[in-house]
Amino acid sequence: MSSEQDTLVLIAHHLARAVEPLKRAVADLDSFKAFMFRLGWDPQSMPPAYANLANSVTAVITAVESLAGGDIDPREIINAIEAVGGLYDAIDAISAAPAGVDPGPFLAETGKSLFELLLADYMQGLLP
């Protein structure tokens, strides 16, 4: 594997580890509420679109786990990084707000803020 591939694989691994907690955050209403509270929201429900994000996180993890081993097809690396982009797009495409929040600001802010929180938490854990 070339050093460029090594770097891209490392980036893919870091991105996957950063988004992995989202799977737990959308596992049930209490976890979702706790996670959203960290973003300044107090939701009273969890729309199905948020629960479905767990599938996108699983796709990211699966794509990155396929990068283990010796010779890696460069397309596999691209697929892993694109899976993270797909998760971001899935978050951004959510058009249903939970009960208990103002839908306009929530939908406008949450996608980007959610991803930023995941990255910040990961970086804080990696480099305290």
PDB file of C-alpha atoms in Angstrom, residues 2 12 26 38 47 78 88 90 97-99 109 111 117 121 128:
ATOM      1  CA  SER A   2       1.306   3.446  -0.872  1.00  0.00           C
ATOM      2  CA  ALA A  12     -11.370   6.732   7.017  1.00  0.00           C
ATOM      3  CA  VAL A  26     -30.205   6.903  18.205  1.00  0.00           C
ATOM      4  CA  ARG A  38     -25.924  18.395  24.419  1.00  0.00           C
ATOM      5  CA  PRO A  47     -38.537  10.582  14.425  1.00  0.00           C
ATOM      6  CA  ILE A  78     -12.969   5.848  -1.604  1.00  0.00           C
ATOM      7  CA  TYR A  88     -23.566  13.330   6.611  1.00  0.00           C
ATOM      8  CA  ALA A  90     -28.510  11.346   5.535  1.00  0.00           C
ATOM      9  CA  ALA A  97     -38.175  17.443  13.738  1.00  0.00           C
ATOM     10  CA  PRO A  98     -38.898  15.742  17.029  1.00  0.00           C
ATOM     11  CA  ALA A  99     -41.835  16.840  19.119  1.00  0.00           C
ATOM     12  CA  GLU A 109     -28.916  23.747  12.677  1.00  0.00           C
ATOM     13  CA  GLY A 111     -27.323  18.366  10.865  1.00  0.00           C
ATOM     14  CA  LEU A 117     -20.256  17.407  18.065  1.00  0.00           C
ATOM     15  CA  ASP A 121     -15.984  14.492  21.046  1.00  0.00           C
ATOM     16  CA  PRO A 128      -7.345  15.362  25.592  1.00  0.00           C
TER      17      PRO A 128
END
